[in-house]
Short mmCIF file of C-alpha atoms in Angstrom, two decimals:
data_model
loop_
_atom_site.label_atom_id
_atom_site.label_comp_id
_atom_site.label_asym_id
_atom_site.label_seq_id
_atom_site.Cartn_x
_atom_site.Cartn_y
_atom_site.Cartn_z
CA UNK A 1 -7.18 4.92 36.18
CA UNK A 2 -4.76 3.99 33.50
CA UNK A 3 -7.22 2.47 30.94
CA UNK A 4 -9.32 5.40 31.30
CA UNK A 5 -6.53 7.45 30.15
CA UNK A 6 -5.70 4.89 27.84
CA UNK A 7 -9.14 5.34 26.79
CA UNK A 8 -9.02 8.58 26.51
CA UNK A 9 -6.19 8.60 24.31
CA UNK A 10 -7.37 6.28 21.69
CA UNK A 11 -10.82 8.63 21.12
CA UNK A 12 -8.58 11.51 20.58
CA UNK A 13 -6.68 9.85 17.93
CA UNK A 14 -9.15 8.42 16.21
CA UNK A 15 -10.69 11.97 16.33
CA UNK A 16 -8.21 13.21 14.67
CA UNK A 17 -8.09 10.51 11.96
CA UNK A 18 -11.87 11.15 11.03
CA UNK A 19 -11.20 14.58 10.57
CA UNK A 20 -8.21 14.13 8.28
CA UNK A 21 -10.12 11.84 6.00
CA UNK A 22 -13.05 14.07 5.97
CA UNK A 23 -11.12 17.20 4.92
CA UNK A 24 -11.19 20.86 6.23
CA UNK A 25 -14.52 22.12 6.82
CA UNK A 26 -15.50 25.86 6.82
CA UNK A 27 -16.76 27.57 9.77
CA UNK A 28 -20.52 29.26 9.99
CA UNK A 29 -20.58 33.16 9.54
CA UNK A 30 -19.51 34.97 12.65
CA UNK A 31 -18.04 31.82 14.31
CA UNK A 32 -15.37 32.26 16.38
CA UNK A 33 -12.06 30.81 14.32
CA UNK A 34 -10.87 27.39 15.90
CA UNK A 35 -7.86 27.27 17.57
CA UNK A 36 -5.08 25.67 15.55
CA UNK A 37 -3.08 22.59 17.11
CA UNK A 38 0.54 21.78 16.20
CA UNK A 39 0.69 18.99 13.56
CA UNK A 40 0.26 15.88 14.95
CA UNK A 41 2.45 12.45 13.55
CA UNK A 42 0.26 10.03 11.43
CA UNK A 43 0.03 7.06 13.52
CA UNK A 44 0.86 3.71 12.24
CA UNK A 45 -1.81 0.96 11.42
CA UNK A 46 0.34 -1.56 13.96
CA UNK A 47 0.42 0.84 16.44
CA UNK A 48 -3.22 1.69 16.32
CA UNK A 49 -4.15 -1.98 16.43
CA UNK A 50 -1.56 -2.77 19.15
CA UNK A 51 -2.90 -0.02 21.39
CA UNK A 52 -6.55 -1.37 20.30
CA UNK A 53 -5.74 -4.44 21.47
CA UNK A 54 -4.10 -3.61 24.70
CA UNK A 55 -6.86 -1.58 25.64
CA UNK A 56 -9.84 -4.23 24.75
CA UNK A 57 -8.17 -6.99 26.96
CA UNK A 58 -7.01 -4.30 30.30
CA UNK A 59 -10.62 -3.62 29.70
CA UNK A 60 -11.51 -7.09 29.53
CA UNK A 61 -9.49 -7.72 32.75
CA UNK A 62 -10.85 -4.67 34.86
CA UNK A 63 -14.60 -6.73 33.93
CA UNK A 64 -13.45 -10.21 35.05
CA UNK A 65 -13.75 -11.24 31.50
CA UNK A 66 -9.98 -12.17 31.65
CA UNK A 67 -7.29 -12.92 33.98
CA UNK A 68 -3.61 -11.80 33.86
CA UNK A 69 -0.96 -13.23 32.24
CA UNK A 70 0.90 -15.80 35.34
CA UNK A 71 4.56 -16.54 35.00
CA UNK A 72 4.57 -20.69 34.53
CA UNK A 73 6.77 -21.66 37.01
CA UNK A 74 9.69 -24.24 36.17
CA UNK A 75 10.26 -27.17 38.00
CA UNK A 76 13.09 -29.64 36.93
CA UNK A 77 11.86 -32.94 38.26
CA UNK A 78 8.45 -32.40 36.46
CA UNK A 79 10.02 -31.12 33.38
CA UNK A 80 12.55 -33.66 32.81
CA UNK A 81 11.19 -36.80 34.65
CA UNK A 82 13.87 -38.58 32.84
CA UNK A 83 16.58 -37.74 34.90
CA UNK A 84 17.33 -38.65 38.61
CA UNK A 85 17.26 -36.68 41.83
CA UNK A 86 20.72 -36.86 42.30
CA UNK A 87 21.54 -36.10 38.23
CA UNK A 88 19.34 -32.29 38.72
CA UNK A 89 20.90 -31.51 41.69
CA UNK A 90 24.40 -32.18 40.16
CA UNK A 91 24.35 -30.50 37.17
CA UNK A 92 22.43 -27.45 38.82
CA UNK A 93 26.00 -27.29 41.39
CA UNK A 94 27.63 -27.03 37.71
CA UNK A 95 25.38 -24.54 36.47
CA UNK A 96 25.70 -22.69 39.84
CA UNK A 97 29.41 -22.75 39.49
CA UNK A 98 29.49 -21.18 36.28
CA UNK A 99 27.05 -18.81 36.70
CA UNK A 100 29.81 -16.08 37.82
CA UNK A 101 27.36 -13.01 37.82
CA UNK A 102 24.57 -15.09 39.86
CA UNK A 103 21.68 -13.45 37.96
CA UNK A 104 20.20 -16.89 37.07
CA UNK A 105 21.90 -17.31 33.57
CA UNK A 106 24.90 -18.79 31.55
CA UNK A 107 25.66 -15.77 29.19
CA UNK A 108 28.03 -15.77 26.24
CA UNK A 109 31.34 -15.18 28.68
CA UNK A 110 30.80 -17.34 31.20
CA UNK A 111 30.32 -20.37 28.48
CA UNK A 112 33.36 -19.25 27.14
CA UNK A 113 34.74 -19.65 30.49
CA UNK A 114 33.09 -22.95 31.00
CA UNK A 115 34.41 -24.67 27.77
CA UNK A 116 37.83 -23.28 28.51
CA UNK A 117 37.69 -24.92 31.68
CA UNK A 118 36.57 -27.93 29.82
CA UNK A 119 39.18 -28.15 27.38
CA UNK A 120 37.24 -27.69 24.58
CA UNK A 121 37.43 -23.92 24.22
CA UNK A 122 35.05 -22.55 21.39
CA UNK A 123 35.28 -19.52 18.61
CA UNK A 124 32.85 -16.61 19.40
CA UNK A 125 30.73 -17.74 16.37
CA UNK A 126 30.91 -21.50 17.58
CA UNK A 127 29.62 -20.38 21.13
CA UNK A 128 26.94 -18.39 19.59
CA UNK A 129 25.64 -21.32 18.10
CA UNK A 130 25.78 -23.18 21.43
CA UNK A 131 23.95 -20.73 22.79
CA UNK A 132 21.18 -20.75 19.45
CA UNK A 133 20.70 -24.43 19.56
CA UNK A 134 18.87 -24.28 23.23
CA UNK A 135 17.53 -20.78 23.44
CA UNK A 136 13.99 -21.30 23.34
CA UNK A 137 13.47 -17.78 24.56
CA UNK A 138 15.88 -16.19 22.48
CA UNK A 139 17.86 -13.97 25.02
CA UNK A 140 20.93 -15.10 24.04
CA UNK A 141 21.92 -17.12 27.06
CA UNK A 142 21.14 -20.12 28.85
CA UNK A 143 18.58 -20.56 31.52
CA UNK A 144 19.06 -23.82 34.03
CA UNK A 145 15.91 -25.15 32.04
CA UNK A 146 18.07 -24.67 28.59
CA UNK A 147 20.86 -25.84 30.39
CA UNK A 148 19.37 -29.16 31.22
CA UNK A 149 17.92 -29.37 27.75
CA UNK A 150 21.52 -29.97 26.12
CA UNK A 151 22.48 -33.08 28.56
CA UNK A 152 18.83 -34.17 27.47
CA UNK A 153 19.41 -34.05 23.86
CA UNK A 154 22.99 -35.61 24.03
CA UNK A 155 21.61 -38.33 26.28
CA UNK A 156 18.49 -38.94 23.74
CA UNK A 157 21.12 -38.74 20.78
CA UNK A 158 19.50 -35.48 19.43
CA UNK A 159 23.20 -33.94 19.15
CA UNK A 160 25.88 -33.93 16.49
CA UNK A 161 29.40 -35.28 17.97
CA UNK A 162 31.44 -32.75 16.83
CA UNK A 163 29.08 -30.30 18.79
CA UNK A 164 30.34 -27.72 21.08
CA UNK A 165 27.39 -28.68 23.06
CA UNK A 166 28.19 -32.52 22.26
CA UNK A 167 31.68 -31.92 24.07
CA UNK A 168 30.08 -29.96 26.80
CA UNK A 169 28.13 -33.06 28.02
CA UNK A 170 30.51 -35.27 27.45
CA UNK A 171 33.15 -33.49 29.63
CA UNK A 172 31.05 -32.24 32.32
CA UNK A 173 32.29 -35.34 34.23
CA UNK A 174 28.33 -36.26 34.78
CA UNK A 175 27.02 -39.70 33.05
CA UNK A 176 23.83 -38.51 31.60
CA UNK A 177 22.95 -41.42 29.53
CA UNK A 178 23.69 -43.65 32.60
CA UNK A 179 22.03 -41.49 35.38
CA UNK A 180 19.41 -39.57 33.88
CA UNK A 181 17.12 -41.63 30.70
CA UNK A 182 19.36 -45.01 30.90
CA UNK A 183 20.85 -45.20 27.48
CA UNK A 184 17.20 -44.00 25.82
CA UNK A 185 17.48 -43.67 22.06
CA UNK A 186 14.90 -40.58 21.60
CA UNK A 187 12.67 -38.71 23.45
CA UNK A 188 9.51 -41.21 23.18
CA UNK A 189 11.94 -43.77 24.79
CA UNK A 190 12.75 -41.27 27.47
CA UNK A 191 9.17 -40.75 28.18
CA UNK A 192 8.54 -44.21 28.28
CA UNK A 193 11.28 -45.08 30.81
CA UNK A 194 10.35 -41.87 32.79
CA UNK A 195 6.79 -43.88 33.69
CA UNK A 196 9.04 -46.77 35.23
CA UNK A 197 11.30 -43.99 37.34
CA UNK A 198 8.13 -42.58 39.31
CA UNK A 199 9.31 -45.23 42.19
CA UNK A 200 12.66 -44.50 41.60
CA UNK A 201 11.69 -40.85 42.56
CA UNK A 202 9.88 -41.22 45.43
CA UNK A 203 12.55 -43.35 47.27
CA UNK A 204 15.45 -41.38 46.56
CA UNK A 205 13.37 -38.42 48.34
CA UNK A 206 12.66 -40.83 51.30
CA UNK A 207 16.32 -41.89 51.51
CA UNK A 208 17.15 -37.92 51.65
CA UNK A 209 14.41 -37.51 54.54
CA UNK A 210 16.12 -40.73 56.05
CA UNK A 211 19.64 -38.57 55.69
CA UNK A 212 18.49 -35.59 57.54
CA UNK A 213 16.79 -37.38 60.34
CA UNK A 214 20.05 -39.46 60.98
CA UNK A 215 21.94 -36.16 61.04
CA UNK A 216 19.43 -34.72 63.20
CA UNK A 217 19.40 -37.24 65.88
CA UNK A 218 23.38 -38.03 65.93
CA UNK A 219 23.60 -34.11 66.14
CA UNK A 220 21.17 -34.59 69.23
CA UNK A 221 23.43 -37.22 70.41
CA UNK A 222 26.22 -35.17 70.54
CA UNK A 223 24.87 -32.03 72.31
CA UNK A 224 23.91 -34.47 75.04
CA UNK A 225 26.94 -36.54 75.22
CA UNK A 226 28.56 -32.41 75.31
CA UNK A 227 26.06 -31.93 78.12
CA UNK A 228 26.66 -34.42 79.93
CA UNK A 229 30.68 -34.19 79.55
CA UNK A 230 30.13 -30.67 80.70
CA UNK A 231 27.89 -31.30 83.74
CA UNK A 232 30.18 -33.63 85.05
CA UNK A 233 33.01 -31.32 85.12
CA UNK A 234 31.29 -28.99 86.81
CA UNK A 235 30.66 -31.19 89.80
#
């Protein structure tokens, strides 16, 4: 198994760690002489205590004593309760749409792109610093949850106006602060007025169900209006 050998590993180093503190020791009389091993590189403290710890918790998790790290899964209308059905789905067509290499992610060419299309194109410093303001993660470009972030901190007022992330929401042709947290000053306001959109919510996703069931049934309609066009033709 792999934290055997991990195991295994971690004796033999410390091994050799006790017997370089303890200093050569002379064979008995008539003992065969040891075999000599190359010279081994002096291991770091960090890396000693980061394969330490690594070890303890596979360990830990082989016993049951601890579970494995689960991806938290995002989910934009529990996240940002703020903002309308219709606002998400919106801005994640404009996210989608700029998203040229479709692996997920805004990096720093396709903002460049974006602004450009905009009309507010950006230096390469100034679009690093887009980029900086919302990275939570720190991989230097923008996930749809860090893209959403920005229209929620123009909305809540949490941006500078001359901003190159100021003139992204405000030319993205979407009316945060009337769609998504009405006008809220902050983010406790937003929270507040979040409680009040709960009913909001839920019939926006029963006028969508509505939608697709009318589609459904005129679509119905028309296959047997096409059936019956077609059977009496046939006659």
């Amino acid at each position: 198994m792999a934290s055997e050998e991990l195991a295994r590993k971690l004796e033999r180093r410390l091994r050799r760690e006790e017997a370089e503190e303890s200093g050569p020791q002379l064979a008995p009389l008539g003992a065969p002489a040891p075999e000599s091993e190359p010279p081994a590189r002096a291991p770091t403290a960090s890396a000693d205590a980061e394969l330490s710890a690594q070890l303890s918790r596979r360990l830990d998790i082989n016993e049951g004593a601890a579970r494995p790290r689960r991806c938290r899964v995002f989910n934009p209308y529990t996240e940002f309760p703020e903002f309308s059905r219709r606002l998400i789905k919106d801005l994640e067509s404009m996210f989608k749409l700029y998203d040229a290499g479709r692996d997920g992610f805004i990096d720093l060419m396709e903002l460049k792109l974006m602004m450009e299309k905009l009309g507010a194109p950006q230096t390469h410093l100034g679009l690093k610093s887009m980029i900086k303001e919302v990275d939570e993660d720190f991989d230097g470009k923008l996930s749809f949850r860090e893209f959403l972030l920005i229209f929620h901190k123009a909305a809540a007022g949490e941006l500078q106006e001359d901003s190159g992330l100021m003139a992204l929401a405000k030319l993205s042709e979407i009316n945060v602060a009337l769609e998504g947290v009405k006008g809220a000053k902050n983010f406790f306001e937003a929270k507040v007025q979040a409680l009040s959109l709960a009913s909001k919510f839920e019939a926006e996703l029963k006028a969508e169900q509505d939608e697709r069931k009318r589609e459904e049934e005129e679509r119905r309609l028309r296959q047997a209006a096409f059936q019956e066009l077609k059977a009496n033709f046939s006659t």
